[in-house]
Coordinates of C-alpha atoms in Angstrom, one line a residue:
M1 CA 44.8 13.3 4.1
M2 CA 43.7 11.0 7.0
P3 CA 39.9 11.0 7.3
S4 CA 38.7 13.0 10.4
R5 CA 36.8 11.2 13.2
H6 CA 33.7 13.0 12.1
E7 CA 34.0 11.5 8.6
I8 CA 34.5 8.1 10.1
H9 CA 31.5 8.5 12.3
H10 CA 29.4 9.6 9.4
R11 CA 30.6 6.6 7.3
L12 CA 29.8 4.2 10.1
Q13 CA 26.3 5.6 10.4
E14 CA 25.7 5.2 6.7
I15 CA 26.8 1.6 6.7
L16 CA 24.7 0.7 9.7
H17 CA 21.6 2.1 8.0
L18 CA 22.6 0.4 4.7
A19 CA 23.0 -3.0 6.5
A20 CA 19.6 -2.5 8.1
A21 CA 18.1 -1.9 4.6
W22 CA 19.7 -5.0 3.2
I23 CA 18.4 -7.1 6.1
T24 CA 14.9 -5.7 5.6
H25 CA 15.0 -6.5 1.8
L26 CA 16.9 -9.7 2.0
D27 CA 14.3 -11.8 0.3
D28 CA 14.6 -9.5 -2.8
L29 CA 18.4 -9.9 -2.8
L30 CA 18.4 -13.7 -2.7
P31 CA 17.0 -16.3 -5.2
A32 CA 13.2 -16.3 -5.0
N33 CA 12.6 -20.0 -5.2
R34 CA 14.5 -21.4 -2.2
A35 CA 13.0 -24.9 -2.7
D36 CA 14.8 -25.2 -6.0
A37 CA 18.2 -24.1 -4.6
K38 CA 20.7 -27.0 -4.5
N39 CA 23.5 -27.1 -1.9
N40 CA 26.2 -27.9 -4.4
W41 CA 29.9 -27.5 -3.6
G42 CA 30.8 -23.8 -3.9
A43 CA 27.1 -22.9 -4.2
P44 CA 25.5 -22.4 -0.8
T45 CA 21.8 -22.3 -0.5
P46 CA 20.0 -19.0 -0.1
D47 CA 19.2 -19.9 3.5
A48 CA 22.9 -20.4 4.2
V49 CA 23.7 -17.0 2.5
E50 CA 21.0 -15.4 4.6
D51 CA 22.4 -16.8 7.8
K52 CA 25.9 -15.6 6.9
V53 CA 24.6 -12.1 6.0
M54 CA 22.7 -11.9 9.3
A55 CA 25.7 -13.1 11.4
E56 CA 28.1 -10.6 9.7
S57 CA 25.6 -7.8 10.1
A58 CA 25.1 -8.7 13.8
T59 CA 28.9 -8.6 14.1
L60 CA 28.9 -5.1 12.7
L61 CA 26.3 -4.1 15.3
H62 CA 28.3 -5.7 18.1
V63 CA 31.4 -3.8 17.2
A64 CA 29.6 -0.5 16.6
Y65 CA 27.9 -0.8 19.9
R66 CA 31.3 -1.3 21.6
A67 CA 32.4 2.0 20.0
I68 CA 29.5 3.7 21.8
V69 CA 30.3 2.0 25.1
A70 CA 33.9 3.0 24.8
D71 CA 32.6 6.6 24.7
R72 CA 35.4 8.2 22.8
G73 CA 33.2 11.0 21.5
V74 CA 31.0 8.7 19.3
E75 CA 28.3 10.9 17.6
E76 CA 24.6 10.4 18.1
G77 CA 24.1 9.3 14.5
V78 CA 25.9 6.1 15.2
E79 CA 23.4 5.2 18.0
D80 CA 20.6 5.8 15.5
G81 CA 22.3 3.5 13.0
C82 CA 22.7 0.8 15.7
A83 CA 19.0 1.1 16.6
S84 CA 18.0 0.7 12.9
L85 CA 20.1 -2.4 12.4
R86 CA 19.1 -3.9 15.7
E87 CA 15.4 -3.6 14.8
A88 CA 16.0 -5.1 11.3
L89 CA 17.9 -8.0 12.7
A90 CA 15.3 -8.6 15.5
T91 CA 12.5 -8.7 12.9
R92 CA 14.4 -11.1 10.6
A93 CA 15.4 -13.4 13.5
R94 CA 11.8 -13.8 14.5
L95 CA 10.9 -14.8 11.0
E96 CA 13.7 -17.4 10.8
R97 CA 13.3 -18.7 14.4
E98 CA 11.5 -21.9 13.5
R99 CA 14.0 -22.8 10.8
H100 CA 16.9 -22.1 13.0
T101 CA 15.5 -24.0 15.9
S102 CA 14.8 -27.0 13.7
L103 CA 18.4 -26.9 12.2
L104 CA 20.1 -26.6 15.6
R105 CA 18.1 -29.5 17.0
R106 CA 19.2 -31.7 14.1
A107 CA 22.7 -30.4 13.7
P108 CA 24.0 -28.8 16.9
H109 CA 27.5 -28.4 15.5
V110 CA 26.4 -25.5 13.2
V111 CA 25.9 -23.2 16.2
W112 CA 27.7 -20.5 14.2
P113 CA 26.5 -18.5 12.4
L114 CA 23.0 -19.1 13.8
G115 CA 24.0 -18.2 17.3
I116 CA 25.8 -14.9 17.0
T117 CA 22.7 -12.9 15.8
H118 CA 20.8 -14.0 18.9
A119 CA 23.8 -13.4 21.2
V120 CA 24.2 -9.8 19.9
L121 CA 20.5 -9.1 20.1
Q122 CA 20.5 -10.3 23.7
R123 CA 22.9 -7.6 24.6
F124 CA 20.2 -5.1 23.6
G125 CA 17.6 -6.8 25.8
I126 CA 16.0 -8.7 23.0
M127 CA 15.8 -12.1 24.7
D128 CA 14.4 -15.4 23.6
K129 CA 14.9 -17.7 26.6
Q130 CA 14.0 -21.0 24.9
F131 CA 16.3 -20.3 21.9
H132 CA 19.1 -19.1 24.3
E133 CA 18.9 -22.4 26.2
L134 CA 19.1 -24.3 22.9
L135 CA 22.2 -22.4 21.8
Q136 CA 23.8 -22.9 25.2
G137 CA 23.0 -26.6 24.9
C138 CA 24.7 -26.8 21.5
L139 CA 27.8 -25.1 22.9
N140 CA 27.9 -27.3 25.9
L141 CA 27.6 -30.4 23.7
G142 CA 30.9 -29.3 22.0
W143 CA 30.3 -30.9 18.7
G144 CA 31.1 -27.6 16.9
E145 CA 34.7 -28.0 18.0
R146 CA 35.0 -31.5 16.6
V147 CA 34.5 -30.4 13.0
D148 CA 37.8 -30.5 11.1
R149 CA 38.3 -26.9 10.3
P150 CA 40.9 -24.1 10.3
L151 CA 42.0 -23.0 13.8
F152 CA 40.3 -19.6 13.5
R153 CA 37.0 -21.3 12.8
S154 CA 37.3 -23.0 16.1
L155 CA 38.1 -19.7 17.7
E156 CA 34.9 -18.4 16.1
I157 CA 32.9 -20.9 18.2
R158 CA 34.7 -19.8 21.4
W159 CA 34.0 -16.1 20.5
A160 CA 30.3 -16.8 19.9
S161 CA 30.1 -18.5 23.3
G162 CA 31.8 -15.5 24.9
V163 CA 29.4 -13.0 23.4
L164 CA 26.5 -15.2 24.4
N165 CA 27.6 -15.3 28.0
G166 CA 29.0 -11.8 28.2
C167 CA 32.6 -12.9 28.9
R168 CA 36.1 -13.0 27.4
P169 CA 36.5 -15.7 24.8
D170 CA 38.1 -18.8 26.2
A171 CA 40.8 -19.0 23.5
D172 CA 44.2 -19.3 25.1
D173 CA 44.6 -23.0 24.4
L174 CA 43.8 -22.5 20.7
I175 CA 46.0 -19.4 20.4
A176 CA 48.9 -21.4 21.8
M177 CA 48.6 -23.7 18.9
A178 CA 48.6 -21.0 16.3
P179 CA 51.8 -20.2 14.3
A180 CA 53.9 -17.4 15.8
C181 CA 53.5 -15.4 12.6
T182 CA 52.1 -15.9 9.2
L183 CA 53.9 -17.0 6.0
P184 CA 55.9 -14.1 4.4
S185 CA 53.8 -12.1 2.0
L186 CA 56.0 -13.3 -0.8
V187 CA 54.2 -16.7 -0.6
A188 CA 51.2 -16.3 1.7
R189 CA 47.7 -17.1 0.4
R190 CA 44.8 -14.8 0.7
E191 CA 43.4 -17.3 3.2
D192 CA 46.5 -16.8 5.4
A193 CA 45.8 -13.1 5.7
Y194 CA 42.1 -13.8 6.4
A195 CA 43.1 -16.3 9.1
L196 CA 45.3 -13.8 10.8
T197 CA 42.7 -11.1 10.9
H198 CA 40.0 -13.4 12.3
T199 CA 42.3 -15.0 14.9
L200 CA 42.9 -11.4 16.2
F201 CA 39.2 -10.5 16.0
Y202 CA 38.0 -13.6 17.9
A203 CA 40.8 -13.8 20.5
T204 CA 40.1 -10.2 21.6
D205 CA 36.4 -9.9 20.8
F206 CA 37.3 -7.2 18.2
G207 CA 39.4 -5.4 20.7
A208 CA 37.2 -5.6 23.8
Y209 CA 40.0 -7.6 25.5
P210 CA 43.8 -7.5 25.2
L211 CA 45.7 -10.1 23.2
P212 CA 46.7 -13.2 25.1
D213 CA 50.1 -13.0 26.8
C214 CA 51.4 -15.8 24.5
V215 CA 51.0 -13.6 21.4
S216 CA 54.0 -11.6 20.3
T217 CA 52.7 -8.1 19.4
Q218 CA 55.9 -7.4 17.5
R219 CA 55.6 -10.5 15.3
V220 CA 51.9 -10.0 14.7
T221 CA 52.4 -6.4 13.8
A222 CA 55.2 -7.2 11.4
S223 CA 53.1 -9.9 9.7
L224 CA 50.1 -7.7 9.5
D225 CA 52.1 -4.8 7.9
A226 CA 53.6 -7.2 5.3
L227 CA 50.2 -8.5 4.4
L228 CA 48.7 -5.0 4.3
A229 CA 51.3 -3.8 1.8
W230 CA 50.7 -6.9 -0.3
Q231 CA 46.9 -6.5 -0.3
L232 CA 47.2 -2.8 -1.1
W233 CA 49.2 -3.8 -4.1
E234 CA 46.5 -6.4 -5.0
D235 CA 43.8 -3.6 -4.6
D236 CA 41.8 -5.9 -2.4
L237 CA 39.6 -3.6 -0.3
D238 CA 38.0 -6.5 1.5
L239 CA 41.3 -7.8 3.0
V240 CA 42.8 -4.3 3.4
G241 CA 39.7 -3.4 5.5
E242 CA 40.1 -6.5 7.6
L243 CA 43.8 -6.0 8.2
L244 CA 43.2 -2.3 9.2
A245 CA 40.3 -3.3 11.5
A246 CA 42.6 -5.9 13.2
A247 CA 45.4 -3.3 13.6
Y248 CA 43.0 -0.8 15.2
A249 CA 41.0 -3.3 17.3
C250 CA 44.2 -4.8 18.8
A251 CA 46.0 -1.4 19.2
L252 CA 48.9 -2.8 17.2
P253 CA 51.8 -0.3 16.5
S254 CA 51.4 -0.7 12.8
R255 CA 53.8 1.2 10.5
Y256 CA 51.4 1.3 7.6
S257 CA 47.8 1.4 9.0
D258 CA 47.1 5.1 9.0
M259 CA 48.9 5.5 5.6
A260 CA 46.8 2.7 4.1
L261 CA 43.5 4.1 5.5
T262 CA 44.3 7.4 4.0
A263 CA 45.2 5.9 0.6
V264 CA 42.0 3.9 0.3
W265 CA 39.5 6.1 2.1
S266 CA 37.9 7.5 -1.1
E267 CA 37.0 3.9 -2.0
L268 CA 35.8 2.9 1.4
N269 CA 33.6 6.1 1.5
R270 CA 31.5 5.1 -1.5
P271 CA 27.8 4.1 -1.0
V272 CA 28.8 0.4 -1.6
V273 CA 32.4 -0.7 -1.3
R274 CA 33.8 -2.6 -4.2
G275 CA 34.3 -6.3 -3.4
P276 CA 37.5 -8.3 -4.5
F277 CA 35.7 -9.8 -7.5
A278 CA 33.5 -6.9 -8.5
A279 CA 35.6 -5.1 -11.1
H280 CA 33.0 -6.0 -13.8
I281 CA 30.2 -4.1 -12.1
R282 CA 32.0 -0.9 -11.2
H283 CA 29.5 1.1 -13.2
R284 CA 26.6 -0.1 -11.1
M285 CA 28.2 0.3 -7.7
N286 CA 25.6 3.0 -6.6
S287 CA 22.7 0.5 -7.1
I288 CA 22.4 -0.7 -3.5
Y289 CA 19.5 -3.1 -4.2
D290 CA 21.1 -4.6 -7.3
V291 CA 21.3 -8.4 -6.7
E292 CA 24.8 -8.8 -8.2
V293 CA 26.2 -5.7 -6.5
F294 CA 24.8 -7.0 -3.2
G295 CA 26.3 -10.5 -3.6
S296 CA 29.7 -9.1 -4.7
C297 CA 30.0 -6.2 -2.3
Y298 CA 27.9 -6.5 0.8
H299 CA 30.8 -8.2 2.8
T300 CA 33.4 -5.6 1.9
T301 CA 30.9 -2.8 2.8
L302 CA 30.2 -4.4 6.2
V303 CA 34.0 -4.8 6.7
A304 CA 34.4 -1.0 6.1
G305 CA 31.8 -0.5 8.8
I306 CA 33.7 -2.8 11.2
L307 CA 36.9 -0.9 10.4
C308 CA 35.2 2.4 11.2
A309 CA 33.9 1.1 14.5
T310 CA 37.2 -0.4 15.6
Y311 CA 39.0 2.8 14.8
L312 CA 36.5 4.9 16.8
A313 CA 36.6 2.5 19.8
A314 CA 40.4 2.0 19.9
P315 CA 42.7 4.0 22.1
P316 CA 45.4 6.1 20.4
V317 CA 48.5 4.3 19.3
N318 CA 51.9 5.7 18.6
S319 CA 53.1 4.0 15.4
P320 CA 56.9 3.4 15.2
Q321 CA 57.4 5.4 12.1
N322 CA 60.7 6.7 10.7
Q323 CA 60.7 10.4 11.3
T324 CA 64.0 11.1 9.4
P325 CA 63.3 13.8 6.8
G326 CA 62.7 12.1 3.5
P327 CA 63.2 12.9 -0.2
D328 CA 60.8 15.2 -2.1
R329 CA 57.2 14.1 -1.6
A330 CA 56.7 13.8 -5.4
L331 CA 59.1 10.9 -5.3
V332 CA 56.5 8.8 -3.5
T333 CA 54.1 8.6 -6.3
E334 CA 56.9 8.3 -8.8
E335 CA 58.3 5.4 -6.8
A336 CA 54.9 3.7 -6.9
L337 CA 54.6 4.1 -10.6
E338 CA 58.1 3.0 -11.3
S339 CA 57.6 -0.1 -9.1
L340 CA 54.4 -0.9 -11.1
R341 CA 56.4 -0.7 -14.3
L342 CA 59.1 -2.8 -12.9
V343 CA 56.7 -5.7 -12.2
N344 CA 55.0 -5.2 -15.6
Q345 CA 51.6 -4.2 -14.1
P346 CA 50.8 -0.8 -15.8
E347 CA 47.1 -1.7 -15.7
R348 CA 47.2 -1.0 -11.9
L349 CA 48.2 2.6 -12.3
S350 CA 44.6 3.6 -11.6
A351 CA 44.4 1.5 -8.4
S352 CA 42.9 3.4 -5.5
W353 CA 46.0 3.4 -3.3
V354 CA 48.2 4.9 -6.1
T355 CA 45.9 8.0 -6.5
G356 CA 45.1 8.1 -2.8
I357 CA 48.8 8.0 -1.7
D358 CA 49.3 11.7 -2.7
G359 CA 47.3 12.8 0.3
V360 CA 49.3 10.8 2.8
L361 CA 51.1 12.8 5.4
E362 CA 53.3 10.0 6.8
P363 CA 57.1 10.2 6.6
T364 CA 58.1 9.6 3.0
Q365 CA 60.3 6.6 3.9
T366 CA 57.3 4.8 5.4
V367 CA 55.2 5.3 2.3
I368 CA 57.9 4.2 -0.1
A369 CA 58.6 1.1 2.2
C370 CA 55.0 0.1 1.9
V371 CA 54.9 0.5 -1.8
L372 CA 58.1 -1.5 -2.3
D373 CA 56.9 -4.2 0.2
G374 CA 53.9 -4.7 -2.0
A375 CA 56.0 -4.7 -5.2
L376 CA 58.4 -7.2 -3.7
A377 CA 55.5 -9.6 -3.0
S378 CA 54.1 -9.1 -6.5
A379 CA 57.5 -9.6 -8.2
Y380 CA 58.3 -12.7 -6.2
R381 CA 54.9 -14.3 -7.0
A382 CA 55.7 -13.7 -10.7
D383 CA 59.0 -15.5 -10.2
D384 CA 60.8 -12.3 -11.3
L385 CA 63.9 -12.6 -9.1
R386 CA 65.8 -9.9 -11.0
T387 CA 63.1 -7.4 -10.0
V388 CA 63.0 -8.7 -6.5
A389 CA 66.7 -8.0 -6.2
V390 CA 66.3 -4.5 -7.6
L391 CA 63.4 -3.7 -5.2
H392 CA 65.3 -5.1 -2.3
Q393 CA 68.2 -2.8 -3.0
R394 CA 65.8 0.1 -3.2
L395 CA 64.4 -0.6 0.2
K396 CA 68.0 -0.7 1.6
R397 CA 68.7 2.6 -0.1
Y398 CA 65.9 4.3 1.9
G399 CA 67.2 2.8 5.1
V400 CA 64.0 0.9 6.1
T401 CA 64.1 -2.8 7.1
T402 CA 60.7 -4.6 6.9
A403 CA 59.6 -8.2 7.4
T404 CA 59.1 -8.5 3.6
S405 CA 62.6 -7.2 2.8
L406 CA 64.1 -9.7 5.3
A407 CA 62.1 -12.5 3.8
A408 CA 63.2 -11.4 0.3
A409 CA 66.8 -11.6 1.4
V410 CA 66.3 -15.1 2.8
A411 CA 64.3 -16.2 -0.3
L412 CA 67.0 -14.9 -2.7
D413 CA 69.7 -16.7 -0.8
F414 CA 67.7 -19.9 -0.7
R415 CA 67.0 -19.7 -4.5
T416 CA 70.8 -19.1 -5.1
R417 CA 71.8 -22.0 -3.0
H418 CA 69.3 -24.4 -4.6
G419 CA 69.5 -23.3 -8.1

């Protein structure tokens, strides 16, 4: 069943303390001889990895602190966890100040990720006036926005500037250039889902501000639910966590979010949360200071913390779920297993969402729609149009229309017309 607020509080507290421990022991978790590290394509230097870990940990602290400020019954342990992570980041920032200062003077366009750690610490009264002026100068120079990069990376710079100056991100002009919705989950890339979540995060400062007026909440929610069903099917806890965090942060009326959180909670509640490419180290997942476990799983673990924080800070949302009495609940799991067999993926029968789905208390049609949405995306990607047609008919049988089922109908018609 859906985790209680107390369970989510406790998990956030655990992750805050774990992030603090990782920052404290970062030298042991990165290659020892930094002078020998080469900045090859696809192989960032340990310094770059360190800066990324610090920025993402600072982001967790930023969002967790917002949950405290929102004062929706956040428990005292979360404040203790924030204090622990704040001190670890402050200590590390002092150690790296000279390197960061030198880098920003030479290359002011790399203001992120170096700037966000300082900006977050500043909110806690840990101020470095000279470094602040350097960061502000880098932002004013504007070179960071001249780099050819995805739109959400430009939003990242605007967000960092907003955090630094304690104001809403100046993002409306960039949001206006964004697609109205993402590609259908039938053909979307993992990067498309990542771009959607981060656009929502940065445009709203993780839910501190409402979405810009030019954003269609209905379209964004439909896209997010389609991607969430697909990523549940892929068993990618990293993107599932980000999609859920975006749904809660932006108070989107998601059909699938509570169901998905229930289905994967047992995995998110582990000491270290499995990363998308960490299947080969499952047996070592409790070793929090294992270098390979850290490298493969730290990001997904921090994402789980951000998810917990956005959930706790968010106002309640009434999801538009189908309340029509559904078939016997045992059919839900059977539908999931049959769909897995249809798309020839029996090895996924042990996926976390398949076993976790038994505890879901949502209306049965909603659960089955999510399962079939994911199966549709998987079958289409395998170019198995026969199975796509079968799954599409099953969705129609349960009387639920989704963005993925509509896209599947369009895709099948397109393929028929064009051979």
